[in-house]
mmCIF file of N, CA and C in Angstrom:
data_model
loop_
_atom_site.group_PDB
_atom_site.id
_atom_site.type_symbol
_atom_site.label_atom_id
_atom_site.label_comp_id
_atom_site.label_asym_id
_atom_site.label_seq_id
_atom_site.Cartn_x
_atom_site.Cartn_y
_atom_site.Cartn_z
ATOM 1 N N UNK A 1 126.294 81.694 136.737
ATOM 2 C CA UNK A 1 125.858 82.954 136.203
ATOM 3 C C UNK A 1 124.993 82.686 134.973
ATOM 4 N N UNK A 2 123.703 82.825 135.158
ATOM 5 C CA UNK A 2 122.777 82.547 134.069
ATOM 6 C C UNK A 2 122.392 83.853 133.383
ATOM 7 N N UNK A 3 122.748 83.958 132.130
ATOM 8 C CA UNK A 3 122.402 85.159 131.366
ATOM 9 C C UNK A 3 121.333 84.834 130.340
ATOM 10 N N UNK A 4 120.914 85.825 129.641
ATOM 11 C CA UNK A 4 119.920 85.627 128.588
ATOM 12 C C UNK A 4 120.590 84.979 127.383
ATOM 13 N N UNK A 5 119.852 84.125 126.708
ATOM 14 C CA UNK A 5 120.414 83.458 125.540
ATOM 15 C C UNK A 5 120.617 84.457 124.415
ATOM 16 N N UNK A 6 121.456 84.075 123.468
ATOM 17 C CA UNK A 6 121.769 84.976 122.350
ATOM 18 C C UNK A 6 120.521 85.309 121.546
ATOM 19 N N UNK A 7 119.641 84.332 121.343
ATOM 20 C CA UNK A 7 118.439 84.566 120.542
ATOM 21 C C UNK A 7 117.458 85.510 121.224
ATOM 22 N N UNK A 8 117.445 85.518 122.540
ATOM 23 C CA UNK A 8 116.511 86.404 123.236
ATOM 24 C C UNK A 8 116.999 87.841 123.238
ATOM 25 N N UNK A 9 118.282 88.061 122.972
ATOM 26 C CA UNK A 9 118.826 89.418 122.974
ATOM 27 C C UNK A 9 118.663 90.125 121.642
ATOM 28 N N UNK A 10 118.342 89.394 120.591
ATOM 29 C CA UNK A 10 118.211 90.027 119.284
ATOM 30 C C UNK A 10 116.909 90.812 119.212
ATOM 31 N N UNK A 11 116.930 91.907 118.502
ATOM 32 C CA UNK A 11 115.727 92.711 118.330
ATOM 33 C C UNK A 11 115.258 92.592 116.889
ATOM 34 N N UNK A 12 113.990 92.701 116.702
ATOM 35 C CA UNK A 12 113.415 92.659 115.366
ATOM 36 C C UNK A 12 113.169 94.094 114.944
ATOM 37 N N UNK A 13 113.836 94.505 113.881
ATOM 38 C CA UNK A 13 113.678 95.879 113.399
ATOM 39 C C UNK A 13 113.256 95.832 111.940
ATOM 40 N N UNK A 14 112.205 96.525 111.623
ATOM 41 C CA UNK A 14 111.781 96.626 110.234
ATOM 42 C C UNK A 14 112.228 97.982 109.712
ATOM 43 N N UNK A 15 112.776 97.985 108.534
ATOM 44 C CA UNK A 15 113.245 99.226 107.946
ATOM 45 C C UNK A 15 112.220 99.728 106.953
ATOM 46 N N UNK A 16 112.050 101.033 106.930
ATOM 47 C CA UNK A 16 111.194 101.651 105.930
ATOM 48 C C UNK A 16 112.087 102.363 104.935
ATOM 49 N N UNK A 17 111.910 102.022 103.675
ATOM 50 C CA UNK A 17 112.676 102.652 102.620
ATOM 51 C C UNK A 17 111.778 103.661 101.919
ATOM 52 N N UNK A 18 112.293 104.858 101.710
ATOM 53 C CA UNK A 18 111.532 105.924 101.059
ATOM 54 C C UNK A 18 112.209 106.269 99.735
ATOM 55 N N UNK A 19 111.418 106.317 98.668
ATOM 56 C CA UNK A 19 111.920 106.697 97.352
ATOM 57 C C UNK A 19 112.091 108.209 97.358
ATOM 58 N N UNK A 20 113.333 108.654 97.169
ATOM 59 C CA UNK A 20 113.631 110.081 97.289
ATOM 60 C C UNK A 20 112.997 110.915 96.180
ATOM 61 N N UNK A 21 112.845 110.362 94.986
ATOM 62 C CA UNK A 21 112.325 111.133 93.865
ATOM 63 C C UNK A 21 110.838 111.460 94.020
ATOM 64 N N UNK A 22 110.034 110.483 94.417
ATOM 65 C CA UNK A 22 108.588 110.719 94.492
ATOM 66 C C UNK A 22 108.051 110.731 95.921
ATOM 67 N N UNK A 23 108.833 110.271 96.889
ATOM 68 C CA UNK A 23 108.391 110.267 98.281
ATOM 69 C C UNK A 23 107.559 109.064 98.665
ATOM 70 N N UNK A 24 107.441 108.084 97.785
ATOM 71 C CA UNK A 24 106.658 106.893 98.090
ATOM 72 C C UNK A 24 107.453 105.883 98.908
ATOM 73 N N UNK A 25 106.742 104.977 99.560
ATOM 74 C CA UNK A 25 107.390 103.949 100.355
ATOM 75 C C UNK A 25 107.747 102.753 99.470
ATOM 76 N N UNK A 26 108.937 102.199 99.680
ATOM 77 C CA UNK A 26 109.410 101.052 98.909
ATOM 78 C C UNK A 26 109.145 99.790 99.718
ATOM 79 N N UNK A 27 108.439 98.839 99.110
ATOM 80 C CA UNK A 27 108.165 97.573 99.789
ATOM 81 C C UNK A 27 108.846 96.444 99.040
ATOM 82 N N UNK A 28 109.206 95.405 99.768
ATOM 83 C CA UNK A 28 109.832 94.232 99.183
ATOM 84 C C UNK A 28 108.750 93.205 98.877
ATOM 85 N N UNK A 29 108.832 92.603 97.702
ATOM 86 C CA UNK A 29 107.892 91.560 97.289
ATOM 87 C C UNK A 29 108.679 90.327 96.874
ATOM 88 N N UNK A 30 108.090 89.169 97.046
ATOM 89 C CA UNK A 30 108.692 87.919 96.609
ATOM 90 C C UNK A 30 107.804 87.314 95.533
ATOM 91 N N UNK A 31 108.394 87.084 94.355
ATOM 92 C CA UNK A 31 107.664 86.496 93.240
ATOM 93 C C UNK A 31 108.184 85.091 92.974
ATOM 94 N N UNK A 32 107.300 84.223 92.522
ATOM 95 C CA UNK A 32 107.678 82.858 92.163
ATOM 96 C C UNK A 32 107.546 82.733 90.661
ATOM 97 N N UNK A 33 108.690 82.747 89.966
ATOM 98 C CA UNK A 33 108.698 82.664 88.513
ATOM 99 C C UNK A 33 109.614 81.541 88.062
ATOM 100 N N UNK A 34 109.148 80.737 87.135
ATOM 101 C CA UNK A 34 109.941 79.661 86.536
ATOM 102 C C UNK A 34 110.561 78.739 87.588
ATOM 103 N N UNK A 35 109.818 78.469 88.653
ATOM 104 C CA UNK A 35 110.306 77.577 89.696
ATOM 105 C C UNK A 35 111.328 78.193 90.621
ATOM 106 N N UNK A 36 111.509 79.517 90.578
ATOM 107 C CA UNK A 36 112.488 80.194 91.429
ATOM 108 C C UNK A 36 111.821 81.348 92.169
ATOM 109 N N UNK A 37 112.290 81.607 93.387
ATOM 110 C CA UNK A 37 111.829 82.764 94.136
ATOM 111 C C UNK A 37 112.656 83.976 93.743
ATOM 112 N N UNK A 38 111.992 85.098 93.547
ATOM 113 C CA UNK A 38 112.675 86.312 93.127
ATOM 114 C C UNK A 38 112.199 87.459 94.008
ATOM 115 N N UNK A 39 113.137 88.136 94.660
ATOM 116 C CA UNK A 39 112.806 89.274 95.505
ATOM 117 C C UNK A 39 112.931 90.557 94.691
ATOM 118 N N UNK A 40 111.909 91.411 94.777
ATOM 119 C CA UNK A 40 111.941 92.694 94.089
ATOM 120 C C UNK A 40 111.503 93.781 95.056
ATOM 121 N N UNK A 41 111.942 95.000 94.776
ATOM 122 C CA UNK A 41 111.519 96.172 95.536
ATOM 123 C C UNK A 41 110.650 97.025 94.626
ATOM 124 N N UNK A 42 109.502 97.465 95.141
ATOM 125 C CA UNK A 42 108.574 98.259 94.340
ATOM 126 C C UNK A 42 108.142 99.488 95.118
ATOM 127 N N UNK A 43 108.158 100.637 94.446
ATOM 128 C CA UNK A 43 107.686 101.880 95.051
ATOM 129 C C UNK A 43 106.155 101.884 94.988
ATOM 130 N N UNK A 44 105.520 102.200 96.112
ATOM 131 C CA UNK A 44 104.055 102.205 96.175
ATOM 132 C C UNK A 44 103.452 103.340 95.346
ATOM 133 N N UNK A 45 104.147 104.466 95.296
ATOM 134 C CA UNK A 45 103.569 105.646 94.665
ATOM 135 C C UNK A 45 103.744 105.653 93.149
ATOM 136 N N UNK A 46 104.988 105.438 92.668
ATOM 137 C CA UNK A 46 105.232 105.547 91.227
ATOM 138 C C UNK A 46 105.318 104.175 90.542
ATOM 139 N N UNK A 47 105.215 103.080 91.293
ATOM 140 C CA UNK A 47 105.199 101.702 90.776
ATOM 141 C C UNK A 47 106.502 101.308 90.070
ATOM 142 N N UNK A 48 107.603 101.990 90.385
ATOM 143 C CA UNK A 48 108.904 101.627 89.815
ATOM 144 C C UNK A 48 109.407 100.359 90.500
ATOM 145 N N UNK A 49 109.998 99.447 89.726
ATOM 146 C CA UNK A 49 110.461 98.168 90.248
ATOM 147 C C UNK A 49 111.967 98.053 90.045
ATOM 148 N N UNK A 50 112.664 97.683 91.109
ATOM 149 C CA UNK A 50 114.105 97.454 91.071
ATOM 150 C C UNK A 50 114.407 96.158 91.813
ATOM 151 N N UNK A 51 115.674 95.762 91.776
ATOM 152 C CA UNK A 51 116.077 94.519 92.417
ATOM 153 C C UNK A 51 116.172 94.650 93.934
ATOM 154 N N UNK A 52 116.653 95.783 94.406
ATOM 155 C CA UNK A 52 116.783 96.021 95.843
ATOM 156 C C UNK A 52 116.553 97.509 96.116
ATOM 157 N N UNK A 53 116.241 97.879 97.354
ATOM 158 C CA UNK A 53 115.887 99.275 97.645
ATOM 159 C C UNK A 53 116.986 100.279 97.343
ATOM 160 N N UNK A 54 118.255 99.918 97.496
ATOM 161 C CA UNK A 54 119.320 100.898 97.238
ATOM 162 C C UNK A 54 119.511 101.195 95.764
ATOM 163 N N UNK A 55 118.893 100.414 94.866
ATOM 164 C CA UNK A 55 118.980 100.682 93.430
ATOM 165 C C UNK A 55 118.124 101.880 93.017
ATOM 166 N N UNK A 56 117.269 102.397 93.895
ATOM 167 C CA UNK A 56 116.422 103.532 93.573
ATOM 168 C C UNK A 56 117.189 104.847 93.582
ATOM 169 N N UNK A 57 118.399 104.859 94.110
ATOM 170 C CA UNK A 57 119.158 106.118 94.215
ATOM 171 C C UNK A 57 119.829 106.477 92.913
#
């Protein structure tokens, strides 16, 4: 019984985060500072920056 492999069954889903206060889309950015990678979330409309998208609430 040959089935599909586990990796072929996974789906790629991109999530869109919306800033509730201004209605802008939140995008994730990766910055390289002081030899370390740092992920930040930034609202496109109001340019507010947080550590992750759920911090905008």
